[in-house]
mmCIF file of C-alpha atoms in Angstrom:
data_model
loop_
_atom_site.group_PDB
_atom_site.id
_atom_site.type_symbol
_atom_site.label_atom_id
_atom_site.label_comp_id
_atom_site.label_asym_id
_atom_site.label_seq_id
_atom_site.Cartn_x
_atom_site.Cartn_y
_atom_site.Cartn_z
ATOM 1 C CA VAL A 1 25.744 -3.998 -3.443
ATOM 2 C CA LYS A 2 25.201 -5.049 -7.217
ATOM 3 C CA TRP A 3 24.111 -1.585 -7.957
ATOM 4 C CA GLY A 4 26.647 0.648 -6.407
ATOM 5 C CA VAL A 5 25.083 1.371 -2.544
ATOM 6 C CA PRO A 6 27.371 1.510 -0.509
ATOM 7 C CA PRO A 7 26.750 -1.876 2.290
ATOM 8 C CA ALA A 8 27.318 0.438 5.011
ATOM 9 C CA ARG A 9 23.727 3.070 3.727
ATOM 10 C CA ILE A 10 21.524 -1.033 3.251
ATOM 11 C CA ILE A 11 19.928 -2.227 6.055
ATOM 12 C CA GLU A 12 17.667 -5.211 6.159
ATOM 13 C CA LEU A 13 15.169 -6.484 7.564
ATOM 14 C CA ASP A 14 12.743 -9.396 8.689
ATOM 15 C CA TRP A 15 9.041 -8.593 9.682
ATOM 16 C CA TRP A 16 8.686 -6.392 12.409
ATOM 17 C CA GLN A 17 12.168 -5.609 12.984
ATOM 18 C CA GLU A 18 12.180 -1.950 12.923
ATOM 19 C CA THR A 19 15.164 1.295 12.558
ATOM 20 C CA ASP A 20 15.776 4.717 12.177
ATOM 21 C CA VAL A 21 16.378 7.032 9.888
ATOM 22 C CA ASN A 22 16.528 10.180 10.821
ATOM 23 C CA GLY A 23 14.035 10.243 13.030
ATOM 24 C CA LEU A 24 11.508 8.283 11.245
ATOM 25 C CA GLN A 25 10.857 5.130 12.661
ATOM 26 C CA VAL A 26 10.967 2.690 9.782
ATOM 27 C CA THR A 27 9.108 -1.640 10.787
ATOM 28 C CA ALA A 28 9.170 -3.500 8.430
ATOM 29 C CA ALA A 29 5.733 -5.973 8.241
ATOM 30 C CA PRO A 30 4.348 -9.210 6.727
ATOM 31 C CA ALA A 31 3.285 -8.804 2.954
ATOM 32 C CA ARG A 32 2.881 -11.689 0.255
ATOM 33 C CA HIS A 33 2.658 -11.512 -3.256
ATOM 34 C CA PHE A 34 3.049 -13.585 -5.951
ATOM 35 C CA GLN A 35 6.836 -13.926 -7.309
ATOM 36 C CA GLY A 36 8.059 -14.383 -11.020
ATOM 37 C CA ARG A 37 11.557 -14.397 -10.764
ATOM 38 C CA GLY A 38 12.638 -17.563 -11.670
ATOM 39 C CA PRO A 39 11.544 -21.246 -10.242
ATOM 40 C CA ARG A 40 13.378 -20.529 -6.676
ATOM 41 C CA ALA A 41 12.962 -17.100 -6.777
ATOM 42 C CA SER A 42 9.739 -17.351 -4.711
ATOM 43 C CA LYS A 43 11.776 -19.368 -1.322
ATOM 44 C CA GLN A 44 14.580 -16.154 -1.677
ATOM 45 C CA THR A 45 12.456 -13.263 -1.710
ATOM 46 C CA PHE A 46 10.909 -11.624 1.643
ATOM 47 C CA TRP A 47 8.570 -9.258 0.382
ATOM 48 C CA SER A 48 7.988 -6.245 3.189
ATOM 49 C CA SER A 49 4.810 -3.237 3.880
ATOM 50 C CA TRP A 50 6.171 -0.805 5.654
ATOM 51 C CA ALA A 51 4.939 1.045 9.033
ATOM 52 C CA ILE A 52 6.487 4.309 9.518
ATOM 53 C CA ARG A 53 6.120 6.682 12.822
ATOM 54 C CA GLY A 54 7.144 10.544 13.188
ATOM 55 C CA PRO A 55 7.084 12.107 15.917
ATOM 56 C CA ARG A 56 3.281 13.041 15.219
ATOM 57 C CA HIS A 57 2.422 10.699 12.131
ATOM 58 C CA SER A 58 2.058 7.648 11.050
ATOM 59 C CA VAL A 59 1.760 6.003 7.936
ATOM 60 C CA TRP A 60 1.506 2.653 6.609
ATOM 61 C CA PHE A 61 2.530 1.175 2.780
ATOM 62 C CA SER A 62 1.639 -1.990 1.531
ATOM 63 C CA GLY A 63 3.644 -2.180 -0.824
ATOM 64 C CA ASP A 64 2.871 -4.741 -3.338
ATOM 65 C CA THR A 65 1.003 -7.498 -1.962
ATOM 66 C CA GLY A 66 -2.603 -9.767 -2.202
ATOM 67 C CA ALA A 67 -5.486 -9.954 0.004
ATOM 68 C CA TRP A 68 -3.588 -11.545 3.095
ATOM 69 C CA ASP A 69 -6.983 -10.970 5.793
ATOM 70 C CA GLU A 70 -4.835 -12.462 8.764
ATOM 71 C CA GLY A 71 -1.516 -11.116 8.358
ATOM 72 C CA PHE A 72 -3.020 -7.045 7.590
ATOM 73 C CA ALA A 73 -5.003 -8.254 11.182
ATOM 74 C CA GLU A 74 -2.092 -8.505 13.197
ATOM 75 C CA ILE A 75 -0.267 -4.805 11.520
ATOM 76 C CA GLY A 76 -3.085 -2.985 12.907
ATOM 77 C CA GLU A 77 -3.320 -4.711 15.751
ATOM 78 C CA ARG A 78 1.304 -4.396 16.296
ATOM 79 C CA LEU A 79 0.736 -0.954 14.943
ATOM 80 C CA GLY A 80 -1.365 0.496 14.067
ATOM 81 C CA PRO A 81 -3.242 2.496 14.190
ATOM 82 C CA PHE A 82 -1.904 5.097 10.934
ATOM 83 C CA ASP A 83 -3.432 8.352 10.178
ATOM 84 C CA LEU A 84 -2.924 7.501 6.291
ATOM 85 C CA SER A 85 -2.645 4.447 4.621
ATOM 86 C CA MET A 86 -1.218 4.196 0.828
ATOM 87 C CA ILE A 87 -2.179 0.681 -0.171
ATOM 88 C CA GLU A 88 -1.784 -0.532 -4.049
ATOM 89 C CA ILE A 89 -4.794 -0.680 -5.541
ATOM 90 C CA GLY A 90 -4.689 -2.586 -9.562
ATOM 91 C CA ALA A 91 -3.974 -3.656 -11.574
ATOM 92 C CA TRP A 92 -6.252 -6.341 -10.490
ATOM 93 C CA HIS A 93 -8.772 -9.005 -11.547
ATOM 94 C CA PRO A 94 -10.635 -11.827 -9.539
ATOM 95 C CA ALA A 95 -7.760 -14.122 -9.917
ATOM 96 C CA TRP A 96 -5.695 -12.736 -8.580
ATOM 97 C CA GLY A 97 -6.739 -12.544 -5.079
ATOM 98 C CA SER A 98 -2.917 -13.762 -3.909
ATOM 99 C CA ILE A 99 -1.149 -10.929 -6.284
ATOM 100 C CA HIS A 100 -2.687 -7.935 -6.100
ATOM 101 C CA LEU A 101 -5.780 -6.552 -3.868
ATOM 102 C CA GLY A 102 -7.693 -4.607 -5.860
ATOM 103 C CA PRO A 103 -10.174 -2.187 -4.980
ATOM 104 C CA GLU A 104 -12.249 -4.214 -3.038
ATOM 105 C CA ASN A 105 -9.866 -5.944 -1.029
ATOM 106 C CA ALA A 106 -7.922 -2.640 -0.046
ATOM 107 C CA MET A 107 -10.840 -1.298 1.276
ATOM 108 C CA ARG A 108 -11.144 -3.995 3.728
ATOM 109 C CA THR A 109 -7.320 -3.683 4.893
ATOM 110 C CA HIS A 110 -7.677 0.024 5.524
ATOM 111 C CA GLN A 111 -9.975 -1.132 7.708
ATOM 112 C CA LEU A 112 -8.059 -4.032 9.124
ATOM 113 C CA VAL A 113 -4.727 -1.960 9.640
ATOM 114 C CA ARG A 114 -7.534 0.529 11.027
ATOM 115 C CA ALA A 115 -5.596 3.626 9.884
ATOM 116 C CA LYS A 116 -7.827 6.743 9.171
ATOM 117 C CA THR A 117 -7.647 8.029 5.661
ATOM 118 C CA MET A 118 -6.874 5.953 2.783
ATOM 119 C CA MET A 119 -4.541 6.408 0.258
ATOM 120 C CA PRO A 120 -4.770 3.997 -3.118
ATOM 121 C CA VAL A 121 -1.707 4.276 -4.941
ATOM 122 C CA HIS A 122 0.252 1.440 -7.586
ATOM 123 C CA TRP A 123 -3.169 1.499 -10.379
ATOM 124 C CA GLY A 124 -3.497 3.688 -13.581
ATOM 125 C CA THR A 125 0.901 3.587 -14.613
ATOM 126 C CA PHE A 126 0.521 0.477 -16.655
ATOM 127 C CA ASN A 127 -1.937 -1.145 -19.096
ATOM 128 C CA LEU A 128 -1.621 -5.135 -17.318
ATOM 129 C CA ALA A 129 -4.798 -6.163 -16.325
ATOM 130 C CA LEU A 130 -8.370 -6.643 -18.584
ATOM 131 C CA HIS A 131 -9.646 -3.949 -17.121
ATOM 132 C CA ALA A 132 -9.506 0.213 -18.650
ATOM 133 C CA TRP A 133 -6.429 1.825 -16.687
ATOM 134 C CA ASP A 134 -8.763 4.330 -15.090
ATOM 135 C CA GLN A 135 -11.267 0.921 -13.279
ATOM 136 C CA PRO A 136 -9.619 0.866 -9.666
ATOM 137 C CA ILE A 137 -9.673 4.702 -8.599
ATOM 138 C CA ARG A 138 -13.438 4.661 -9.840
ATOM 139 C CA HIS A 139 -14.486 1.205 -8.192
ATOM 140 C CA LEU A 140 -12.661 2.717 -4.610
ATOM 141 C CA LEU A 141 -14.093 5.523 -5.029
ATOM 142 C CA GLU A 142 -17.089 4.659 -5.018
ATOM 143 C CA LEU A 143 -16.989 1.361 -2.468
ATOM 144 C CA ALA A 144 -14.967 4.092 0.146
ATOM 145 C CA GLU A 145 -18.822 6.899 -0.003
ATOM 146 C CA VAL A 146 -20.320 3.602 0.791
ATOM 147 C CA ALA A 147 -18.209 2.391 3.976
ATOM 148 C CA SER A 148 -17.447 6.474 5.082
ATOM 149 C CA VAL A 149 -13.489 6.640 4.609
ATOM 150 C CA GLU A 150 -11.703 9.379 4.412
ATOM 151 C CA LEU A 151 -10.019 8.722 1.286
ATOM 152 C CA LEU A 152 -7.389 11.179 -0.832
ATOM 153 C CA SER A 153 -6.620 10.902 -3.907
ATOM 154 C CA PRO A 154 -4.844 13.939 -5.618
ATOM 155 C CA MET A 155 -5.322 14.550 -9.070
ATOM 156 C CA MET A 156 -1.882 13.215 -10.852
ATOM 157 C CA GLY A 157 1.143 15.281 -10.469
ATOM 158 C CA GLU A 158 -0.397 17.447 -7.660
ATOM 159 C CA THR A 159 1.043 18.188 -4.484
ATOM 160 C CA VAL A 160 -1.593 18.006 -1.737
ATOM 161 C CA HIS A 161 -0.515 19.079 2.514
ATOM 162 C CA ARG A 162 -2.422 17.210 4.904
ATOM 163 C CA GLU A 163 -3.183 20.522 6.930
ATOM 164 C CA SER A 164 -4.914 21.922 4.345
ATOM 165 C CA GLY A 165 -7.142 19.606 4.936
ATOM 166 C CA VAL A 166 -7.964 15.568 2.776
ATOM 167 C CA SER A 167 -10.210 16.013 -0.438
ATOM 168 C CA THR A 168 -10.817 13.991 -3.427
ATOM 169 C CA TYR A 169 -10.060 14.864 -6.700
ATOM 170 C CA TRP A 170 -10.603 12.780 -9.183
ATOM 171 C CA LEU A 171 -11.220 13.852 -13.458
ATOM 172 C CA GLY A 172 -11.834 17.304 -12.321
ATOM 173 C CA ARG A 173 -14.652 15.968 -9.912
ATOM 174 C CA ARG A 174 -13.893 17.556 -6.254
#
């Protein structure tokens, strides 16, 4: 409302609540993330991930979250399986387990929510960590190959249609 959005267009959901948006079932699901917006803000902000189901496909979007095996396993049990997971992979550091996932936790999360294909998101935008900007995707490509996980990672700015098949593009590799 403060940003000028009409109240009638605002839908607030708690975890596990859902709403219909133009024929898509949108469910708020658990996530947890560090809160740095002031001393009492962590008790006032409710982080969420999102499950989106249409007539033919399902997607889970991690939102900004840290590792949380129990919560993500419950999402997989209650809302999965998913055709696609969109999971944040950076910026990350081993000490930030409760803030961001990073490649290894993201891979485990993808498996816990029971998704078929993984699309890494939330990386390479801002240089907020001690690693190179492309380190999260490079490491995830290695992990996906070992785990035989189907990865969808288009070149930046590229449009990819799922029906045309999943391909992994990165720095000219196919």
